[in-house]
Amino acid sequence: MTLPNMHDADPIPQAARAEIDRLMQTGDLFRYTAADAAPVSLLEAEFAQLMGSKYALAVSSCSAALFLSLKALGLPRDARVLIPGFTFAAVPSAVIHADCLPVLCEVGTDYRVDLKDFAAKLPSVKAVIISHMRGHTSDMDAVMALCDDAGIPVIEDAAHSLGTTWHGRNIGTIGKVGCFSFQSYKMINAGEGGILITDDADLVARAIIMSGAYEHNWKKHPVLQDAFATWQNKLPLYNLRLSNLSAAVIRPQLPHLQTRVQNGRRNHDYLAARIQQSPHIQVPLPLNGEERAPDSIQFNLIGMDDTQVYGFIAEAAKTGVKVQVFGLSEDNARAFWNWQFIKDLPKLPQTKRMLMRACDVRLPVRLPTTELDSVSDALLKALDTALAAPHDAPLAYGT
Ligand SMILES: *Cc1c(COP(=O)(O)O)cnc(C)c1O
């Protein structure tokens, strides 16, 4: 059985070459050197338009975007910020970087925030970050109703959800701010990079200044200029800007987004239908109103003990499919008990149970469905082999 390459990133469109060449010749890599139309500024305008939001600020990473969003909200030191118990370590890290305290909320077997625990913890926090983890959108109608009622701002961590829609609206435009990543394993790849979007002129003005628009560089942003005057010299400059080179890598990928999203969804749904034939595999359904943009697939293993789960991972690896079980791979950055930089980490038993059985398989959008048959065959065969192993076998597999 030959398996497709499921790990490599996609090539960068040829169109990026000419612009990168031009930048190399002029040396014009800093976003604020040109009087106007710098690649980073053009990227911001194009991205805001693509998403249907008023303002965009491109920065060095999604982590930087999350940090600046929290800072721009003007939260007091030690403000509590509610985040999901299932997210990437960058999220609690951004909260701590902003001098705030992360409060973790339980997550269900569908990878979305548990609304009961969310509602219970909401009164104690000053802001919320919702991570649409691996593109799984939480019930944003319920989240926004609860947060709007309580007057609590919502930041959407849409790092891995570019192209996902919620009742026709782009994910990232529903809360007060939306943050995206251009790191290599996201839908658009610049190696590193991030962007935040918002309709709030005052908030984006603060974020722009703090991102490093020192002196009067903010004049190069198409935002109400009054919003900046208030904040001139009043905010620290964290210098989290994006380079023109990165913008030149990102911009030619934007027109491909829709196709990538469609291919990713097609691949995900195709593989999901095949592997779900096993009663031991459960792929959570999208929520009503959610249109996903997956570049990976997540599923839960049902009715298997730890030995069998480790067996499944090892058997799949033998055929060339890398399966990660979030809670069983060593030092996983998405397992909350590894965020030991947080004081008084909670136990979150429900989230932990989910993480011990939730599998993650990368599924590049470039793969044709014909190549997915061998992936699903490999997964189902690995499952059969693991289940057929003597049940009381000693733990024969490492992580
Ligand atoms: C990748 C990712 C981040 C961090 O993005 P960077 O650009 O690497 O800082 C944050 N949250 C989620 C859910 C992610 O997948």
CSV table of C-alpha atoms and ligand atoms in Angstrom, one decimal:
chain,number,residue,atom,x,y,z
A,1,MET,CA,0.0,0.0,0.0
A,2,THR,CA,1.5,3.3,-1.0
A,3,LEU,CA,0.5,6.3,1.1
A,4,PRO,CA,0.6,9.9,0.0
A,5,ASN,CA,2.9,12.4,1.6
A,6,MET,CA,0.8,13.8,4.4
A,7,HIS,CA,3.3,15.9,6.2
A,8,ASP,CA,4.9,18.4,3.7
A,9,ALA,CA,3.5,21.9,3.3
A,10,ASP,CA,2.2,23.0,-0.1
A,11,PRO,CA,4.4,24.9,-2.6
A,12,ILE,CA,4.1,28.7,-2.7
A,13,PRO,CA,2.4,30.0,-5.8
A,14,GLN,CA,4.8,31.0,-8.5
A,15,ALA,CA,3.4,34.6,-8.5
A,16,ALA,CA,5.2,35.2,-5.2
A,17,ARG,CA,8.6,35.0,-6.9
A,18,ALA,CA,8.5,38.2,-8.9
A,19,GLU,CA,7.4,40.3,-5.9
A,20,ILE,CA,10.1,38.7,-3.7
A,21,ASP,CA,12.6,39.4,-6.4
A,22,ARG,CA,11.6,43.0,-6.5
A,23,LEU,CA,11.8,43.3,-2.8
A,24,MET,CA,15.3,41.7,-2.8
A,25,GLN,CA,16.5,44.2,-5.4
A,26,THR,CA,15.1,47.3,-3.6
A,27,GLY,CA,15.8,46.0,-0.1
A,28,ASP,CA,12.4,47.5,0.8
A,29,LEU,CA,11.5,44.9,3.5
A,30,PHE,CA,10.2,47.1,6.3
A,31,ARG,CA,6.5,47.8,6.1
A,32,TYR,CA,6.7,51.5,6.9
A,33,THR,CA,9.4,52.6,4.5
A,34,ALA,CA,7.3,53.0,1.4
A,35,ALA,CA,4.9,56.0,1.3
A,36,ASP,CA,2.1,53.8,0.4
A,37,ALA,CA,1.1,50.4,-1.1
A,38,ALA,CA,3.7,48.4,0.9
A,39,PRO,CA,3.0,44.7,0.6
A,40,VAL,CA,2.0,44.4,4.3
A,41,SER,CA,-0.6,47.3,3.8
A,42,LEU,CA,-1.9,45.7,0.7
A,43,LEU,CA,-2.3,42.4,2.5
A,44,GLU,CA,-4.2,44.1,5.3
A,45,ALA,CA,-6.6,45.7,2.8
A,46,GLU,CA,-7.1,42.4,0.8
A,47,PHE,CA,-7.6,40.3,4.0
A,48,ALA,CA,-10.1,42.7,5.5
A,49,GLN,CA,-12.1,42.7,2.3
A,50,LEU,CA,-11.9,38.9,2.0
A,51,MET,CA,-13.3,38.5,5.5
A,52,GLY,CA,-15.8,41.3,5.3
A,53,SER,CA,-14.4,43.3,8.2
A,54,LYS,CA,-13.4,47.0,8.4
A,55,TYR,CA,-9.9,46.7,9.7
A,56,ALA,CA,-7.0,44.3,9.6
A,57,LEU,CA,-3.5,44.4,11.2
A,58,ALA,CA,-0.9,42.0,10.1
A,59,VAL,CA,1.6,40.9,12.7
A,60,SER,CA,4.4,38.4,13.3
A,61,SER,CA,2.2,35.5,14.5
A,62,CYS,CA,-1.3,34.6,15.7
A,63,SER,CA,0.1,34.6,19.2
A,64,ALA,CA,1.1,38.2,18.7
A,65,ALA,CA,-2.4,39.0,17.4
A,66,LEU,CA,-4.0,37.4,20.5
A,67,PHE,CA,-1.6,39.2,22.8
A,68,LEU,CA,-2.3,42.6,21.1
A,69,SER,CA,-6.0,41.9,21.1
A,70,LEU,CA,-5.9,41.4,24.9
A,71,LYS,CA,-3.7,44.5,25.3
A,72,ALA,CA,-6.0,46.6,23.1
A,73,LEU,CA,-9.0,45.7,25.2
A,74,GLY,CA,-7.3,47.6,28.0
A,75,LEU,CA,-7.7,44.8,30.5
A,76,PRO,CA,-6.3,45.5,34.0
A,77,ARG,CA,-3.4,43.5,35.3
A,78,ASP,CA,-4.5,40.0,36.6
A,79,ALA,CA,-7.8,40.2,34.7
A,80,ARG,CA,-9.2,36.7,34.3
A,81,VAL,CA,-9.6,35.5,30.7
A,82,LEU,CA,-11.7,32.5,29.9
A,83,ILE,CA,-10.2,30.1,27.4
A,84,PRO,CA,-11.1,26.5,26.3
A,85,GLY,CA,-9.3,23.6,28.1
A,86,PHE,CA,-8.5,22.2,24.6
A,87,THR,CA,-6.4,24.6,22.6
A,88,PHE,CA,-2.8,25.2,21.6
A,89,ALA,CA,-0.4,26.3,24.4
A,90,ALA,CA,0.0,29.6,22.5
A,91,VAL,CA,-3.4,30.7,23.8
A,92,PRO,CA,-2.8,30.5,27.6
A,93,SER,CA,0.7,31.9,26.8
A,94,ALA,CA,-0.7,35.0,25.1
A,95,VAL,CA,-3.0,35.5,28.2
A,96,ILE,CA,0.0,35.4,30.5
A,97,HIS,CA,2.1,37.6,28.2
A,98,ALA,CA,-0.7,40.2,28.5
A,99,ASP,CA,-0.4,40.0,32.3
A,100,CYS,CA,-3.8,38.3,32.6
A,101,LEU,CA,-4.8,35.0,34.2
A,102,PRO,CA,-6.1,32.2,32.1
A,103,VAL,CA,-9.2,30.4,33.3
A,104,LEU,CA,-9.8,27.1,31.7
A,105,CYS,CA,-13.2,25.9,30.6
A,106,GLU,CA,-14.3,22.3,30.0
A,107,VAL,CA,-14.5,21.0,26.4
A,108,GLY,CA,-16.8,18.2,25.1
A,109,THR,CA,-16.1,15.2,23.0
A,110,ASP,CA,-17.0,17.3,20.0
A,111,TYR,CA,-14.0,19.5,20.8
A,112,ARG,CA,-16.2,22.6,21.5
A,113,VAL,CA,-16.5,24.6,24.7
A,114,ASP,CA,-18.9,23.0,27.2
A,115,LEU,CA,-21.5,25.8,27.4
A,116,LYS,CA,-22.6,24.8,30.9
A,117,ASP,CA,-19.1,25.2,32.3
A,118,PHE,CA,-18.6,28.3,30.1
A,119,ALA,CA,-21.7,30.0,31.5
A,120,ALA,CA,-20.7,29.1,35.1
A,121,LYS,CA,-17.2,30.6,34.8
A,122,LEU,CA,-18.2,33.6,32.7
A,123,PRO,CA,-19.1,35.9,35.7
A,124,SER,CA,-15.6,35.7,37.0
A,125,VAL,CA,-13.8,36.9,33.8
A,126,LYS,CA,-13.2,40.1,32.0
A,127,ALA,CA,-12.7,38.7,28.5
A,128,VAL,CA,-13.1,35.4,26.6
A,129,ILE,CA,-10.9,33.8,23.9
A,130,ILE,CA,-12.7,31.1,21.9
A,131,SER,CA,-10.3,28.8,20.1
A,132,HIS,CA,-12.0,27.2,17.1
A,133,MET,CA,-9.6,24.3,17.6
A,134,ARG,CA,-8.7,22.6,14.4
A,135,GLY,CA,-11.6,24.5,12.8
A,136,HIS,CA,-14.2,23.1,15.2
A,137,THR,CA,-16.5,26.1,15.8
A,138,SER,CA,-18.1,26.4,19.2
A,139,ASP,CA,-21.8,27.4,19.2
A,140,MET,CA,-21.1,31.1,18.5
A,141,ASP,CA,-24.8,32.0,18.8
A,142,ALA,CA,-24.8,30.7,22.4
A,143,VAL,CA,-21.4,32.1,23.2
A,144,MET,CA,-22.2,35.6,21.9
A,145,ALA,CA,-25.6,35.7,23.6
A,146,LEU,CA,-24.0,34.8,27.0
A,147,CYS,CA,-21.1,37.3,26.5
A,148,ASP,CA,-23.2,40.1,25.1
A,149,ASP,CA,-25.5,39.8,28.1
A,150,ALA,CA,-22.6,40.0,30.5
A,151,GLY,CA,-20.9,42.8,28.5
A,152,ILE,CA,-17.8,40.6,28.1
A,153,PRO,CA,-15.7,41.0,24.9
A,154,VAL,CA,-14.9,37.9,22.8
A,155,ILE,CA,-11.7,37.3,20.9
A,156,GLU,CA,-11.9,34.5,18.3
A,157,ASP,CA,-8.7,32.5,18.0
A,158,ALA,CA,-9.3,31.4,14.4
A,159,ALA,CA,-5.6,30.5,13.8
A,160,HIS,CA,-6.6,27.2,12.3
A,161,SER,CA,-10.1,28.1,11.0
A,162,LEU,CA,-9.5,30.4,8.0
A,163,GLY,CA,-12.4,29.8,5.6
A,164,THR,CA,-14.8,28.3,8.2
A,165,THR,CA,-18.2,29.9,8.2
A,166,TRP,CA,-20.9,30.1,10.8
A,167,HIS,CA,-24.4,30.7,9.4
A,168,GLY,CA,-22.7,32.2,6.4
A,169,ARG,CA,-20.5,34.5,8.3
A,170,ASN,CA,-16.7,34.1,8.3
A,171,ILE,CA,-15.3,32.8,11.6
A,172,GLY,CA,-13.2,35.6,13.1
A,173,THR,CA,-15.8,38.3,12.3
A,174,ILE,CA,-18.3,37.2,15.0
A,175,GLY,CA,-16.5,38.3,18.2
A,176,LYS,CA,-14.9,41.7,18.8
A,177,VAL,CA,-11.6,40.6,17.3
A,178,GLY,CA,-10.6,37.6,15.2
A,179,CYS,CA,-7.0,36.3,15.0
A,180,PHE,CA,-5.4,34.1,12.3
A,181,SER,CA,-2.1,32.4,11.8
A,182,PHE,CA,0.1,32.1,8.6
A,183,GLN,CA,2.4,29.5,10.2
A,184,SER,CA,3.3,26.7,7.9
A,185,TYR,CA,0.6,24.2,9.0
A,186,LYS,CA,-2.3,26.5,8.6
A,187,MET,CA,-4.5,27.1,5.5
A,188,ILE,CA,-2.1,29.9,4.2
A,189,ASN,CA,1.6,29.4,4.8
A,190,ALA,CA,4.2,32.1,5.2
A,191,GLY,CA,6.3,30.1,7.7
A,192,GLU,CA,5.3,32.6,10.4
A,193,GLY,CA,2.8,35.4,10.5
A,194,GLY,CA,-0.6,36.4,11.8
A,195,ILE,CA,-3.3,38.9,11.4
A,196,LEU,CA,-6.2,40.4,13.4
A,197,ILE,CA,-9.4,41.7,12.1
A,198,THR,CA,-12.0,43.9,13.8
A,199,ASP,CA,-14.7,46.6,13.1
A,200,ASP,CA,-13.6,48.6,16.1
A,201,ALA,CA,-11.6,51.6,15.0
A,202,ASP,CA,-10.4,52.5,18.5
A,203,LEU,CA,-9.4,49.0,19.3
A,204,VAL,CA,-7.4,48.5,16.1
A,205,ALA,CA,-5.8,51.9,16.6
A,206,ARG,CA,-4.4,50.8,19.9
A,207,ALA,CA,-3.3,47.5,18.5
A,208,ILE,CA,-1.6,49.2,15.5
A,209,ILE,CA,0.4,51.5,17.8
A,210,MET,CA,1.4,48.7,20.1
A,211,SER,CA,2.4,46.5,17.2
A,212,GLY,CA,5.1,49.0,16.5
A,213,ALA,CA,3.7,51.9,14.4
A,214,TYR,CA,6.0,54.3,16.3
A,215,GLU,CA,6.0,58.0,15.8
A,216,HIS,CA,3.4,58.7,13.1
A,217,ASN,CA,3.7,55.5,11.1
A,218,TRP,CA,0.0,54.9,12.0
A,219,LYS,CA,-0.8,57.4,9.3
A,220,LYS,CA,-0.2,54.7,6.8
A,221,HIS,CA,-3.2,52.7,8.1
A,222,PRO,CA,-6.6,53.4,6.6
A,223,VAL,CA,-8.2,53.9,10.0
A,224,LEU,CA,-10.0,57.0,11.4
A,225,GLN,CA,-7.1,59.1,12.2
A,226,ASP,CA,-8.8,60.6,15.3
A,227,ALA,CA,-8.6,57.2,16.9
A,228,PHE,CA,-4.8,57.4,16.8
A,229,ALA,CA,-4.4,60.9,18.1
A,230,THR,CA,-5.9,59.9,21.5
A,231,TRP,CA,-3.3,57.2,21.9
A,232,GLN,CA,-0.1,58.9,20.6
A,233,ASN,CA,2.8,58.3,23.0
A,234,LYS,CA,0.4,56.7,25.6
A,235,LEU,CA,1.0,53.0,24.7
A,236,PRO,CA,4.1,50.8,24.8
A,237,LEU,CA,5.5,49.6,21.4
A,238,TYR,CA,5.9,45.9,21.4
A,239,ASN,CA,7.3,45.6,17.8
A,240,LEU,CA,5.4,42.6,16.5
A,241,ARG,CA,5.3,43.8,12.9
A,242,LEU,CA,5.2,41.6,9.8
A,243,SER,CA,7.9,41.9,7.1
A,244,ASN,CA,7.1,42.8,3.5
A,245,LEU,CA,8.7,39.5,2.5
A,246,SER,CA,6.1,37.5,4.4
A,247,ALA,CA,3.3,39.6,2.9
A,248,ALA,CA,4.6,38.8,-0.5
A,249,VAL,CA,4.4,35.1,0.3
A,250,ILE,CA,0.9,35.4,1.7
A,251,ARG,CA,-0.9,37.6,-0.9
A,252,PRO,CA,-0.7,35.3,-3.9
A,253,GLN,CA,-2.2,32.5,-1.7
A,254,LEU,CA,-5.4,34.5,-0.9
A,255,PRO,CA,-7.1,33.8,-4.2
A,256,HIS,CA,-6.6,30.1,-3.7
A,257,LEU,CA,-8.3,30.1,-0.3
A,258,GLN,CA,-11.8,29.1,-1.6
A,259,THR,CA,-10.5,26.2,-3.5
A,260,ARG,CA,-8.3,25.0,-0.6
A,261,VAL,CA,-11.3,25.2,1.7
A,262,GLN,CA,-13.5,23.2,-0.7
A,263,ASN,CA,-10.9,20.6,-1.3
A,264,GLY,CA,-10.2,20.3,2.5
A,265,ARG,CA,-13.9,19.8,3.2
A,266,ARG,CA,-14.2,17.3,0.5
A,267,ASN,CA,-11.2,15.3,1.7
A,268,HIS,CA,-12.3,15.5,5.3
A,269,ASP,CA,-15.9,14.3,4.6
A,270,TYR,CA,-14.7,11.6,2.3
A,271,LEU,CA,-12.3,10.1,4.8
A,272,ALA,CA,-14.7,10.6,7.7
A,273,ALA,CA,-17.4,8.6,5.9
A,274,ARG,CA,-15.0,5.7,5.2
A,275,ILE,CA,-13.4,5.4,8.7
A,276,GLN,CA,-16.7,5.8,10.5
A,277,GLN,CA,-17.7,2.4,9.2
A,278,SER,CA,-15.8,1.1,12.2
A,279,PRO,CA,-17.9,1.3,15.4
A,280,HIS,CA,-14.7,2.3,17.2
A,281,ILE,CA,-14.3,5.6,15.3
A,282,GLN,CA,-16.5,8.6,15.8
A,283,VAL,CA,-16.1,11.8,13.9
A,284,PRO,CA,-18.0,14.7,15.5
A,285,LEU,CA,-20.6,16.2,13.2
A,286,PRO,CA,-20.4,19.9,12.3
A,287,LEU,CA,-22.8,22.1,14.3
A,288,ASN,CA,-25.9,23.3,12.6
A,289,GLY,CA,-24.8,26.4,10.7
A,290,GLU,CA,-21.1,25.5,10.6
A,291,GLU,CA,-19.3,25.0,7.3
A,292,ARG,CA,-15.8,23.7,8.0
A,293,ALA,CA,-12.5,24.3,6.3
A,294,PRO,CA,-10.4,21.4,7.5
A,295,ASP,CA,-6.8,20.6,6.7
A,296,SER,CA,-6.8,17.7,9.2
A,297,ILE,CA,-9.2,15.2,10.6
A,298,GLN,CA,-10.1,14.5,14.3
A,299,PHE,CA,-11.9,11.5,15.6
A,300,ASN,CA,-12.6,9.8,18.9
A,301,LEU,CA,-11.7,6.2,19.6
A,302,ILE,CA,-14.6,4.4,21.2
A,303,GLY,CA,-14.5,1.3,23.5
A,304,MET,CA,-10.7,0.9,23.5
A,305,ASP,CA,-8.3,0.8,26.5
A,306,ASP,CA,-5.0,2.6,26.6
A,307,THR,CA,-3.1,-0.5,25.3
A,308,GLN,CA,-5.3,-0.7,22.3
A,309,VAL,CA,-5.0,3.0,21.6
A,310,TYR,CA,-1.2,2.9,21.8
A,311,GLY,CA,-1.4,-0.2,19.5
A,312,PHE,CA,-3.5,1.6,17.0
A,313,ILE,CA,-1.0,4.6,16.9
A,314,ALA,CA,1.9,2.2,16.5
A,315,GLU,CA,0.2,0.1,13.7
A,316,ALA,CA,-0.8,3.2,11.8
A,317,ALA,CA,2.7,4.6,12.1
A,318,LYS,CA,4.1,1.3,10.6
A,319,THR,CA,2.1,1.9,7.4
A,320,GLY,CA,3.1,5.6,7.4
A,321,VAL,CA,0.1,7.4,8.8
A,322,LYS,CA,1.0,9.6,11.8
A,323,VAL,CA,-1.9,9.6,14.3
A,324,GLN,CA,-1.5,11.9,17.3
A,325,VAL,CA,-3.7,11.3,20.3
A,326,PHE,CA,-3.6,14.7,22.0
A,327,GLY,CA,-3.6,13.3,25.6
A,328,LEU,CA,-1.2,10.4,25.0
A,329,SER,CA,1.6,11.9,23.0
A,330,GLU,CA,4.4,13.0,25.3
A,331,ASP,CA,4.5,16.7,26.2
A,332,ASN,CA,1.8,17.5,23.8
A,333,ALA,CA,1.3,21.3,23.6
A,334,ARG,CA,-2.5,20.8,23.3
A,335,ALA,CA,-2.8,18.8,26.5
A,336,PHE,CA,-3.7,21.4,29.3
A,337,TRP,CA,-1.8,19.5,32.0
A,338,ASN,CA,1.4,20.3,30.1
A,339,TRP,CA,0.7,24.1,30.6
A,340,GLN,CA,2.6,24.0,33.9
A,341,PHE,CA,3.4,27.7,33.6
A,342,ILE,CA,-0.2,28.3,34.8
A,343,LYS,CA,-0.7,28.5,38.5
A,344,ASP,CA,-3.3,26.1,40.0
A,345,LEU,CA,-4.0,24.2,36.9
A,346,PRO,CA,-7.6,22.8,37.1
A,347,LYS,CA,-8.3,19.1,36.6
A,348,LEU,CA,-11.0,19.4,33.9
A,349,PRO,CA,-11.9,15.6,34.0
A,350,GLN,CA,-14.2,15.8,31.0
A,351,THR,CA,-11.7,17.5,28.7
A,352,LYS,CA,-9.0,15.1,29.9
A,353,ARG,CA,-11.1,12.1,29.1
A,354,MET,CA,-11.7,13.5,25.6
A,355,LEU,CA,-8.0,14.2,25.0
A,356,MET,CA,-7.1,10.6,25.9
A,357,ARG,CA,-9.1,9.3,23.0
A,358,ALA,CA,-9.1,12.2,20.5
A,359,CYS,CA,-7.0,11.4,17.4
A,360,ASP,CA,-5.5,14.0,15.0
A,361,VAL,CA,-4.4,13.1,11.4
A,362,ARG,CA,-3.1,15.7,9.0
A,363,LEU,CA,-5.0,15.8,5.7
A,364,PRO,CA,-3.4,18.2,3.2
A,365,VAL,CA,-5.9,19.8,1.0
A,366,ARG,CA,-3.9,19.0,-2.1
A,367,LEU,CA,-4.6,15.3,-1.8
A,368,PRO,CA,-7.0,13.8,-4.4
A,369,THR,CA,-9.7,11.6,-2.9
A,370,THR,CA,-8.2,8.6,-4.7
A,371,GLU,CA,-5.2,8.9,-2.4
A,372,LEU,CA,-7.4,8.9,0.6
A,373,ASP,CA,-8.6,5.4,0.1
A,374,SER,CA,-5.2,4.1,1.1
A,375,VAL,CA,-5.2,6.3,4.2
A,376,SER,CA,-8.5,5.1,5.3
A,377,ASP,CA,-7.6,1.5,4.6
A,378,ALA,CA,-4.4,1.9,6.6
A,379,LEU,CA,-6.3,3.4,9.6
A,380,LEU,CA,-9.0,0.7,9.6
A,381,LYS,CA,-6.4,-2.1,9.3
A,382,ALA,CA,-4.3,-0.6,12.1
A,383,LEU,CA,-7.5,-0.5,14.2
A,384,ASP,CA,-8.3,-4.2,13.5
A,385,THR,CA,-4.7,-5.2,14.4
A,386,ALA,CA,-4.7,-3.3,17.6
A,387,LEU,CA,-8.1,-4.7,18.6
A,388,ALA,CA,-7.0,-8.2,17.8
A,389,ALA,CA,-4.0,-8.0,20.1
A,390,PRO,CA,-4.3,-10.0,23.3
A,391,HIS,CA,-6.3,-7.8,25.6
A,392,ASP,CA,-4.1,-8.3,28.7
A,393,ALA,CA,-0.9,-7.8,26.8
A,394,PRO,CA,1.7,-5.7,28.7
A,395,LEU,CA,2.0,-2.2,27.4
A,396,ALA,CA,4.1,-2.9,24.4
A,397,TYR,CA,4.1,0.5,22.8
A,398,GLY,CA,5.7,3.7,23.7
A,399,THR,CA,4.2,7.1,23.0
B,1,LIG,C1,-1.3,27.6,15.4
B,1,LIG,C2,-2.3,28.1,16.4
B,1,LIG,C3,-2.0,29.2,17.2
B,1,LIG,C4,-0.7,29.9,17.2
B,1,LIG,O1,-0.4,30.5,16.0
B,1,LIG,P1,1.1,31.1,15.7
B,1,LIG,O2,0.9,31.9,14.5
B,1,LIG,O3,2.0,30.0,15.6
B,1,LIG,O4,1.4,32.0,16.9
B,1,LIG,C5,-3.0,29.5,18.2
B,1,LIG,N1,-4.1,28.9,18.3
B,1,LIG,C6,-4.4,27.8,17.5
B,1,LIG,C7,-5.7,27.1,17.7
B,1,LIG,C8,-3.5,27.3,16.6
B,1,LIG,O5,-3.8,26.3,15.8
